[in-house]
Coordinates of C-alpha atoms in Angstrom, one line a residue:
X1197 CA 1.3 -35.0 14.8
X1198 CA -2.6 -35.0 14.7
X1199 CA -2.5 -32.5 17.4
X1200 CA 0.1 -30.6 15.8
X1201 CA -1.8 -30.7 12.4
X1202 CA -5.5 -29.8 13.8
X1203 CA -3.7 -26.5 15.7
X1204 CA -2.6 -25.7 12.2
X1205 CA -6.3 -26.3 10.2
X1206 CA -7.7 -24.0 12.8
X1207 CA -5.6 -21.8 12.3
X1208 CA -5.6 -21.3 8.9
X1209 CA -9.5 -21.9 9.1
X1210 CA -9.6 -18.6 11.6
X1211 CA -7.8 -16.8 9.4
X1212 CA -9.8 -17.4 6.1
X1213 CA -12.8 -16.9 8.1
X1214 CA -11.4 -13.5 9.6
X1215 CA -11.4 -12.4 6.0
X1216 CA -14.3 -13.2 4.5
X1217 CA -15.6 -11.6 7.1
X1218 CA -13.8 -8.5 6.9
X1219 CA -14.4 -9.0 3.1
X1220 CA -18.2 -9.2 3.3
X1221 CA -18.4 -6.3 5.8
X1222 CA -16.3 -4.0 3.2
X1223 CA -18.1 -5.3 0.1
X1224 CA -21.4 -4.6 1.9
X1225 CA -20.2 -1.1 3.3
X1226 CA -19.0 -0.1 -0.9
X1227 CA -22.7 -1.5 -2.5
X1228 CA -24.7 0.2 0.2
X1229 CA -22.9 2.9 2.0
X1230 CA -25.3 4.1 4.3
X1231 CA -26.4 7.9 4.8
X1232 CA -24.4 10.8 4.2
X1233 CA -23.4 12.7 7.4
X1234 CA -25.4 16.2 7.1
X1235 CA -22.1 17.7 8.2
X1236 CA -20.1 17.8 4.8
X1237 CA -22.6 19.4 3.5
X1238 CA -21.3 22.6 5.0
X1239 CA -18.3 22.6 3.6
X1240 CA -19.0 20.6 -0.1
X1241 CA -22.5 20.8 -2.4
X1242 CA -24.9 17.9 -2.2
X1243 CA -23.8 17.2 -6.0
X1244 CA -20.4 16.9 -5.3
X1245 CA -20.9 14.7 -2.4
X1246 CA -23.2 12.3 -4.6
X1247 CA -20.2 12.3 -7.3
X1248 CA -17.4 11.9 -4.5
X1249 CA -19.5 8.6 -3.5
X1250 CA -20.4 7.4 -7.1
X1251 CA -16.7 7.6 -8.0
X1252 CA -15.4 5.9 -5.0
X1253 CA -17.6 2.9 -5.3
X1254 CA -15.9 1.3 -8.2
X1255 CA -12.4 1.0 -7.0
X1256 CA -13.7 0.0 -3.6
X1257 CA -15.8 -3.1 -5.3
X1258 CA -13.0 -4.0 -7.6
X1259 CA -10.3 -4.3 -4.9
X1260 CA -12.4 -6.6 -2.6
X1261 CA -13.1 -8.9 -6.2
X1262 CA -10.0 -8.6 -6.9
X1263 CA -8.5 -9.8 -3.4
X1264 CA -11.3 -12.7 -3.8
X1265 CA -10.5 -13.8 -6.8
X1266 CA -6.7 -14.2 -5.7
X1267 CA -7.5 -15.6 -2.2
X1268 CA -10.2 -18.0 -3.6
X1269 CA -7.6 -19.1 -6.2
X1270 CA -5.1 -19.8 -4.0
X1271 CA -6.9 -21.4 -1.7
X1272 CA -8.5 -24.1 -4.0
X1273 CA -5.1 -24.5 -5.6
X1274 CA -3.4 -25.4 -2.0
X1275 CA -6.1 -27.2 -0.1
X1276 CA -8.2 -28.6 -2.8
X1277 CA -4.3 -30.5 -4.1
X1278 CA -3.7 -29.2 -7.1
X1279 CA -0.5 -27.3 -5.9
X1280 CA 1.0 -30.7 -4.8
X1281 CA 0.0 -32.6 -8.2
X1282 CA 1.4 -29.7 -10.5
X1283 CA 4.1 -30.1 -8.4
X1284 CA 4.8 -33.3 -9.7
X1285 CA 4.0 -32.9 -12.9
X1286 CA 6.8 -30.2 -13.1
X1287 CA 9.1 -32.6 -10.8
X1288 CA 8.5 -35.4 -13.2
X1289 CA 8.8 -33.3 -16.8
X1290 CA 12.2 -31.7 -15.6
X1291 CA 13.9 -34.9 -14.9
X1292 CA 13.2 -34.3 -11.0
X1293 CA 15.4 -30.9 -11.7
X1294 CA 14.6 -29.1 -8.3
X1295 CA 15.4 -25.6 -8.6
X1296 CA 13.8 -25.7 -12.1
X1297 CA 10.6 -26.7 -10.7
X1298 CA 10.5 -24.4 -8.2
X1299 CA 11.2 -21.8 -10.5
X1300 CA 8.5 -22.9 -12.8
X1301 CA 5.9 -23.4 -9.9
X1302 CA 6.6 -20.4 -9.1
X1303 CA 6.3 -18.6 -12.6
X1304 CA 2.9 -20.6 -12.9
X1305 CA 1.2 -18.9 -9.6
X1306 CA 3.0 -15.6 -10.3
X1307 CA 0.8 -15.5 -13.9
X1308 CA -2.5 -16.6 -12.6
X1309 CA -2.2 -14.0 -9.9
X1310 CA -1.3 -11.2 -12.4
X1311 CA -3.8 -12.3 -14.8
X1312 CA -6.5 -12.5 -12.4
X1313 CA -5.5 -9.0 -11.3
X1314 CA -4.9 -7.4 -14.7
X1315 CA -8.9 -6.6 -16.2
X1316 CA -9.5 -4.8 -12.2
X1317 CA -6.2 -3.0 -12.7
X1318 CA -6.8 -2.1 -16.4
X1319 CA -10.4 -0.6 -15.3
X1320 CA -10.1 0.8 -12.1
X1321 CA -6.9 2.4 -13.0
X1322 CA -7.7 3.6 -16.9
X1323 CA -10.8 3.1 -17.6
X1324 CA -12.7 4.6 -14.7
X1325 CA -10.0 7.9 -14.2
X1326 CA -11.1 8.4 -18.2
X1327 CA -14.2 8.6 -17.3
X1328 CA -14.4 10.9 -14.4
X1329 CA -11.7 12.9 -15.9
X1330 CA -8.5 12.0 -13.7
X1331 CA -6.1 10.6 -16.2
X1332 CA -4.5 12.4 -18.6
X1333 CA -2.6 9.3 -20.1
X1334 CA -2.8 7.4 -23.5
X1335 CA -3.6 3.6 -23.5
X1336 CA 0.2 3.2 -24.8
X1337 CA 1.4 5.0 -21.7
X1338 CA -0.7 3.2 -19.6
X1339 CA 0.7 0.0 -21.1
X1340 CA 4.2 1.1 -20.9
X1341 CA 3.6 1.8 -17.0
X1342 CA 2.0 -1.7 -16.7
X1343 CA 4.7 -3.1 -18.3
X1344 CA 7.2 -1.5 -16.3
X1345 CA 6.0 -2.3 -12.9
X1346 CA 5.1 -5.8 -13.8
X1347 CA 8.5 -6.8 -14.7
X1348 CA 10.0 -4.8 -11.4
X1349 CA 7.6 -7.4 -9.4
X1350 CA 8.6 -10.4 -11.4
X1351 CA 12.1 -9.8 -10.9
X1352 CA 11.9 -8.9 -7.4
X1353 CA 9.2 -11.8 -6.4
X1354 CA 11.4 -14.2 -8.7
X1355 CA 14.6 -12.9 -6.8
X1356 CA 12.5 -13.4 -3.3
X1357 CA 11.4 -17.3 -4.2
X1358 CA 14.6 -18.2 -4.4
X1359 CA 16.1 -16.4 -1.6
X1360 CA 12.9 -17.9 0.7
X1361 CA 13.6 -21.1 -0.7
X1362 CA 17.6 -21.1 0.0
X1363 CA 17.2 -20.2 3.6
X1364 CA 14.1 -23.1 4.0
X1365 CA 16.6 -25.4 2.8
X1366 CA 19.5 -23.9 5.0
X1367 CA 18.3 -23.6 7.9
X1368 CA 15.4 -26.0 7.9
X1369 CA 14.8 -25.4 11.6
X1370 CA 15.4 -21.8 12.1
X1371 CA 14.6 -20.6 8.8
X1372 CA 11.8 -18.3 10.1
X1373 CA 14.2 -15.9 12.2
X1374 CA 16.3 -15.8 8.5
X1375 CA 13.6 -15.0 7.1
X1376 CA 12.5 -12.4 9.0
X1377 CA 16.1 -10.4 9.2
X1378 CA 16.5 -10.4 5.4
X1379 CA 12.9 -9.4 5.4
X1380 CA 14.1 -6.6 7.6
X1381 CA 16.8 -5.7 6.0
X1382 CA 15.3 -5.5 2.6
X1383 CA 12.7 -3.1 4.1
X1384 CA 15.9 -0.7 5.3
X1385 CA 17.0 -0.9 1.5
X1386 CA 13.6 -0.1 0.0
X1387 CA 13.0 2.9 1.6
X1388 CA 17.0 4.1 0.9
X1389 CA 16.6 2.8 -2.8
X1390 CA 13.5 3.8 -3.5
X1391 CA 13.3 7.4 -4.3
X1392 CA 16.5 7.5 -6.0
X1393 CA 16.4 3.8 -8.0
X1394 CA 12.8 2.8 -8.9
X1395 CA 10.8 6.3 -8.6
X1396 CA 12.7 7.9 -11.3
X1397 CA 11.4 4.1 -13.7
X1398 CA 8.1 5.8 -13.5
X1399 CA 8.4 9.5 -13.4
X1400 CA 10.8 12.8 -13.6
X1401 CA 11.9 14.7 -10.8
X1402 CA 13.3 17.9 -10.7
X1403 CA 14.2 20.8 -7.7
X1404 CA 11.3 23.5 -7.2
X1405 CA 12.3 26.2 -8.7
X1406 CA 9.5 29.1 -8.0
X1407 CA 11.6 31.4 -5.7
X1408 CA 8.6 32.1 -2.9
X1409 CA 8.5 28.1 -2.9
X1410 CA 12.2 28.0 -2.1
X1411 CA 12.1 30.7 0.5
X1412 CA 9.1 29.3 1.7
X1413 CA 11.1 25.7 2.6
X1414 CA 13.5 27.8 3.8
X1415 CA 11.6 29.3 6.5
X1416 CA 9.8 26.2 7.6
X1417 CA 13.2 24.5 7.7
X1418 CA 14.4 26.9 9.3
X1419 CA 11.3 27.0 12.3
X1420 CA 10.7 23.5 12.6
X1421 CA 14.8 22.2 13.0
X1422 CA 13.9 20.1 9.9
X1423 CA 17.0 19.7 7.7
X1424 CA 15.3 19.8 4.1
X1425 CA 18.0 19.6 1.3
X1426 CA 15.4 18.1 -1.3
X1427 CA 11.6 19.5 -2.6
X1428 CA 11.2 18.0 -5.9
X1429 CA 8.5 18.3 -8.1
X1430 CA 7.3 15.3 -10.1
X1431 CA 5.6 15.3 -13.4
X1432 CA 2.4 13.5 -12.2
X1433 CA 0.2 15.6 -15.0
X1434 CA 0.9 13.5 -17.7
X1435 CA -0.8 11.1 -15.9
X1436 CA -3.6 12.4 -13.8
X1437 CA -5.2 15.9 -12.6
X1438 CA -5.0 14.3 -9.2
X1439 CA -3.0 16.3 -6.3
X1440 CA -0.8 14.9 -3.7
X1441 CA 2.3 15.1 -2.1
X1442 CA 4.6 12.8 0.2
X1443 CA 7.7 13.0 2.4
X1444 CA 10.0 9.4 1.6
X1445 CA 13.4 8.2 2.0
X1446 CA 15.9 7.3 4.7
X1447 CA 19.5 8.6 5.5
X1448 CA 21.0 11.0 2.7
X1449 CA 17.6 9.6 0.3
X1450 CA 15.3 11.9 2.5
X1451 CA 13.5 14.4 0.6
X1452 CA 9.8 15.6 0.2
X1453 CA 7.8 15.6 -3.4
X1454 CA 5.0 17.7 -4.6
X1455 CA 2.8 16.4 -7.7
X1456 CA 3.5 19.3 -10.4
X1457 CA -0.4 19.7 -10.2
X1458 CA -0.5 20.8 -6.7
X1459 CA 1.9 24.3 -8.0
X1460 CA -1.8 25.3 -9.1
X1461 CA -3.0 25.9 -5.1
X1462 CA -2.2 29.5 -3.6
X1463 CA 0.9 29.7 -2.2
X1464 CA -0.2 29.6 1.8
X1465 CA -2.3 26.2 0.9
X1466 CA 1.3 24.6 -0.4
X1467 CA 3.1 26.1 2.8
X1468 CA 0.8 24.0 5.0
X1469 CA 1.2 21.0 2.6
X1470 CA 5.2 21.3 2.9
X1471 CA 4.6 21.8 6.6
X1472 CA 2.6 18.7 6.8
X1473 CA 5.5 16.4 5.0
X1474 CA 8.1 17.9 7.4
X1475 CA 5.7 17.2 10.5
X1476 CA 6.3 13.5 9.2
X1477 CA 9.7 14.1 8.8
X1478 CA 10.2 15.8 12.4
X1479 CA 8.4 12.9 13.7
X1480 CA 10.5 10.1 12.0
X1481 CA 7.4 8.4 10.6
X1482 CA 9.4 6.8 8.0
X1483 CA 11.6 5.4 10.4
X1484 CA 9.1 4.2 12.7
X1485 CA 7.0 2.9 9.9
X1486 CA 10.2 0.6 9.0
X1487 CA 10.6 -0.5 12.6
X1488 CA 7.1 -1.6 13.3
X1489 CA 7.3 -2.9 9.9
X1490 CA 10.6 -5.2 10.7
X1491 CA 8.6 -6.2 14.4
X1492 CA 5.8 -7.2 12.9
X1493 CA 7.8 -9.0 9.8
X1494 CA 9.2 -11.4 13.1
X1495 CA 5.8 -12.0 14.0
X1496 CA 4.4 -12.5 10.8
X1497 CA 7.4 -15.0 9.4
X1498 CA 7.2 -17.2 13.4
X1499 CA 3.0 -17.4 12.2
X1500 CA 4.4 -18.7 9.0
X1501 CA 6.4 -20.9 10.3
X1502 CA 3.6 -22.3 12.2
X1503 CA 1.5 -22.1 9.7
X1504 CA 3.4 -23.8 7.3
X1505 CA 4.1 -27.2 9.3
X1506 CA 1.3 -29.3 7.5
X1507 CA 3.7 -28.8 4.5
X1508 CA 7.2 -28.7 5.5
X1509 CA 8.7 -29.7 8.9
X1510 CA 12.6 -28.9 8.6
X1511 CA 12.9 -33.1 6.7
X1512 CA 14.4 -32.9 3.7
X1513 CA 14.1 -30.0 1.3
X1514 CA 11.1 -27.9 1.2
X1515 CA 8.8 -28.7 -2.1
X1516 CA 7.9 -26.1 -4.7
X1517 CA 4.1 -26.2 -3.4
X1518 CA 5.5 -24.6 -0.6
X1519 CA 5.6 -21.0 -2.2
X1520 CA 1.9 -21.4 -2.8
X1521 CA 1.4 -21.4 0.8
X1522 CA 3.3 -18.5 1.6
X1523 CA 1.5 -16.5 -0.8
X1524 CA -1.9 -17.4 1.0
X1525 CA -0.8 -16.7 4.0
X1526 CA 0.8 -13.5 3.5
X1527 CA -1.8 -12.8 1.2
X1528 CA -4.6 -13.0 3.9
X1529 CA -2.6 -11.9 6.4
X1530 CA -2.2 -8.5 4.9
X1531 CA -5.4 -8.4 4.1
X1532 CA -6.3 -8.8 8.3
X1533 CA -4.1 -6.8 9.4
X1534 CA -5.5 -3.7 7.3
X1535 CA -7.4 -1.8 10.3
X1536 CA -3.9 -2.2 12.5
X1537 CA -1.7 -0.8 10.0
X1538 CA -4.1 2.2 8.7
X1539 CA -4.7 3.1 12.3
X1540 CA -1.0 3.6 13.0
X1541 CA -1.2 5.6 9.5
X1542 CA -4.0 7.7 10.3
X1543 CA -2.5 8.6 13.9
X1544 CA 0.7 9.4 11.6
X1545 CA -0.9 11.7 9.6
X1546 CA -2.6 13.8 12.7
X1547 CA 0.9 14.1 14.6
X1548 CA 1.7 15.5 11.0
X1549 CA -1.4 17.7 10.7
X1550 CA -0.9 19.2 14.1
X1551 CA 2.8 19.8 13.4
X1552 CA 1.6 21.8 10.4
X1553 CA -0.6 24.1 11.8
X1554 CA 1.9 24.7 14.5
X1555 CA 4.9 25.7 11.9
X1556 CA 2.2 27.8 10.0
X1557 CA -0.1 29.0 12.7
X1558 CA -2.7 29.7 9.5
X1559 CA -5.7 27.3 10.5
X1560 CA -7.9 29.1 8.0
X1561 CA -4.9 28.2 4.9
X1562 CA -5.3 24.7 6.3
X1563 CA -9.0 24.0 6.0
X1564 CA -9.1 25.7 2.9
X1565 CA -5.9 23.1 1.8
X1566 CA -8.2 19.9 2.9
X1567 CA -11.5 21.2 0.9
X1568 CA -9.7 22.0 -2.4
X1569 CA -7.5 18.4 -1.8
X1570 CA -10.8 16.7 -1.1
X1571 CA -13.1 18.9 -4.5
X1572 CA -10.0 18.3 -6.8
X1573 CA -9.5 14.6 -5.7
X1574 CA -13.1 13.9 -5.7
X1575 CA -12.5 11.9 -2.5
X1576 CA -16.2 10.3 -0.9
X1577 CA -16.6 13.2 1.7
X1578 CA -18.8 10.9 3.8
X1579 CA -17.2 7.4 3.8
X1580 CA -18.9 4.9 5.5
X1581 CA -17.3 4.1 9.4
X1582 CA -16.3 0.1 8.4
X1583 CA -14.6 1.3 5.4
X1584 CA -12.8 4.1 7.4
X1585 CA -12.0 1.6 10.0
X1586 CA -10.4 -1.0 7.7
X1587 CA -9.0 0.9 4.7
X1588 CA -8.3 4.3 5.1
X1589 CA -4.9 5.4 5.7
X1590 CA -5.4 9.2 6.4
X1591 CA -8.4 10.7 8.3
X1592 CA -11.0 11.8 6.4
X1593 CA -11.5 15.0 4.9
X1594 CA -14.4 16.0 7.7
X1595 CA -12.7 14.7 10.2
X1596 CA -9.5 16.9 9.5
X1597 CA -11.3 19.8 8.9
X1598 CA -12.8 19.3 12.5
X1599 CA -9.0 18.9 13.6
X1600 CA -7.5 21.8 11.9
X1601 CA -10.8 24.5 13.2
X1602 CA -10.4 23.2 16.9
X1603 CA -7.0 23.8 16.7
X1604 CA -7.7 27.5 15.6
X1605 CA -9.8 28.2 18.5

């Protein structure tokens, strides 16, 4: 058992110390971002470079503090014992009432997390796009939004305690494997429910209806043996001036959407944006993304179950404090798994790229897309290679740009 136990505090030591590291390196990489590579300087003015920076720095500072300030919580509250004595406090003030007290340990680490979380959120996602200009929303609105996806993770995180806790207490020795197919399975639903259950909570959807669009789709439907019934637009200019666009869905909920603020860009800059969505579709990213995600879910839950053995060992039922744990782990675990799971998105996004330029054969259209994308989102045009490395999910805009002009020669 001391064997067994020591495996475990080296493990969890590893993984704490992983982070930190990974969280010093990307605090240190945000406050002091090194020089900016002379080569975006072809294609962006020195002034809009310095802003691109200034305004990425913020958000960059206030996720690492925020994921701190979580993790430090949560790791005080576990090993420093506090988890196990509000356990008992809870055990003893509802009459030893054990699904009430898991409920209610829950609840209790479910509101320091959010609260913790709540001043970042509020500034990085109100204040700060105020101040450069992004959002176009009211404080009410932003509230109502707040409010909205709040509740959606209380009731989804309250529905997933009590599933977690269920199968720990059904299948106390092979609750890990359970765990990780209704994990699996509730990623297949996600991305099936998604578009057509909680995107319409937060915004309004409707078909494109500019006729060179339409034919446009056609054509590239038509050329790249992509079935596209759905191009919606979305209303994202109540909220921000920010452009984007993404392909989502699985099955008959497949469909592409294009922020109502990208209809601004010439016509042969949203061609190779369309293209680009239905090079992810060609190339079954989201379906691949859900596979890899339901692998490593099996990997992740048999770590957990390792991970977890200090605290429960399949005797008797699992104790509240036990959620605590999981939340560390999964929390630092996502945290060090960043640079894996941006990689696979960044390769994602070339395939995508390339199919683009093959279905529009306009490399010219293209660069111009990534330089307006880039000037309009005010992206840092020279981000610094750790931060690239650990946190970006798309290449950046240089490095696309590069792509796209190769590609044209």
């Amino acid at each position: 058992m001391e064997r067994g136990a020591s495996a475990q505090n080296v493990f969890w030591l590893g993984l704490m110390v992983i982070a930190g590291i990974f969280a010093v390196l990307y605090l240190r990489s945000s406050v002091f971002p090194g020089p900016i590579d002379p080569a975006v300087l072809k294609y962006f003015s020195p002034q809009l470079v310095k802003n691109g920076r200034a305004y990425s720095q913020v958000p960059r500072i206030l996720y690492i503090v925020g994921f701190l300030l979580q993790a430090g919580f949560l790791v005080w509250f576990v090993f420093g014992g506090c988890a196990r004595r509000w356990q008992d406090w809870l055990m003893a003030r509802t009459g030893q009432n054990y699904w009430g007290s898991v409920f209610l340990f829950f609840l209790t680490v479910w509101l320091v997390l959010t609260l913790l979380n709540l001043p970042l959120t509020f500034y990085n996602s109100y204040v700060w796009q105020h101040r450069w200009g992004f959002s176009t929303e009211s404080l009410p609105a932003w509230w109502s939004d707040y409010f909205k996806s709040t509740a959606l993770d209380f009731l989804l995180s309250a529905a997933a305690v009590l599933i977690v806790f269920w199968v720990l207490n059904r299948w106390p020795r092979t609750w890990w494997l359970f765990g990780a197919i209704l994990f699996g399975l509730w990623l297949i639903v996600q991305d099936v429910l998604w578009p057509v259950v909680v995107a319409p909570l937060f915004n309004h959807f409707r078909p494109v209806d500019n006729p060179a669009i339409t034919g446009m789709v056609h054509d590239l439907s038509l050329k790249s043996g992509v079935p596209v019934k759905d191009v919606l637009v979305m209303d994202a200019s109540r909220r921000t001036t920010k452009v984007n666009a993404y392909f989502t869905g699985l099955g008959k909920t497949k469909r592409i959407v294009l922020y109502d603020t990208l209809l601004k860009f010439p016509l042969d800059e949203i061609r190779a944006v369309v293209a680009h969505e239905m090079g992810h579709w060609q190339k079954r990213h989201v379906l691949i993304g859900t596979v890899l995600g339901i692998l490593g879910g099996f990997i992740a839950w048999r770590l957990l179950a390792f991970a977890l053995h200090p605290w429960y060992t399949g005797a008797g039922r699992a104790a509240p404090q036990v959620w605590a744990v999981i939340q560390l782990f999964f929390l630092l675990a996502l945290f060090v798994t960043n640079p894996v799971q941006n990689a696979i998105s960044r390769e994602m996004e070339r395939q995508a790229d390339q199919v683009s330029l093959q279905l529009t054969q306009d490399p010219q259209a293209e660069v111009r897309l990534q330089i307006d994308l880039a000037k309009q989102n005010l992206t840092d045009f020279s981000p610094p290679p750790f931060i690239v490395w650990f946190g970006y999910s798309h290449p950046t805009p240089l490095q696309r740009i590069k792509a796209m002009q190769g590609a044209g020669k």
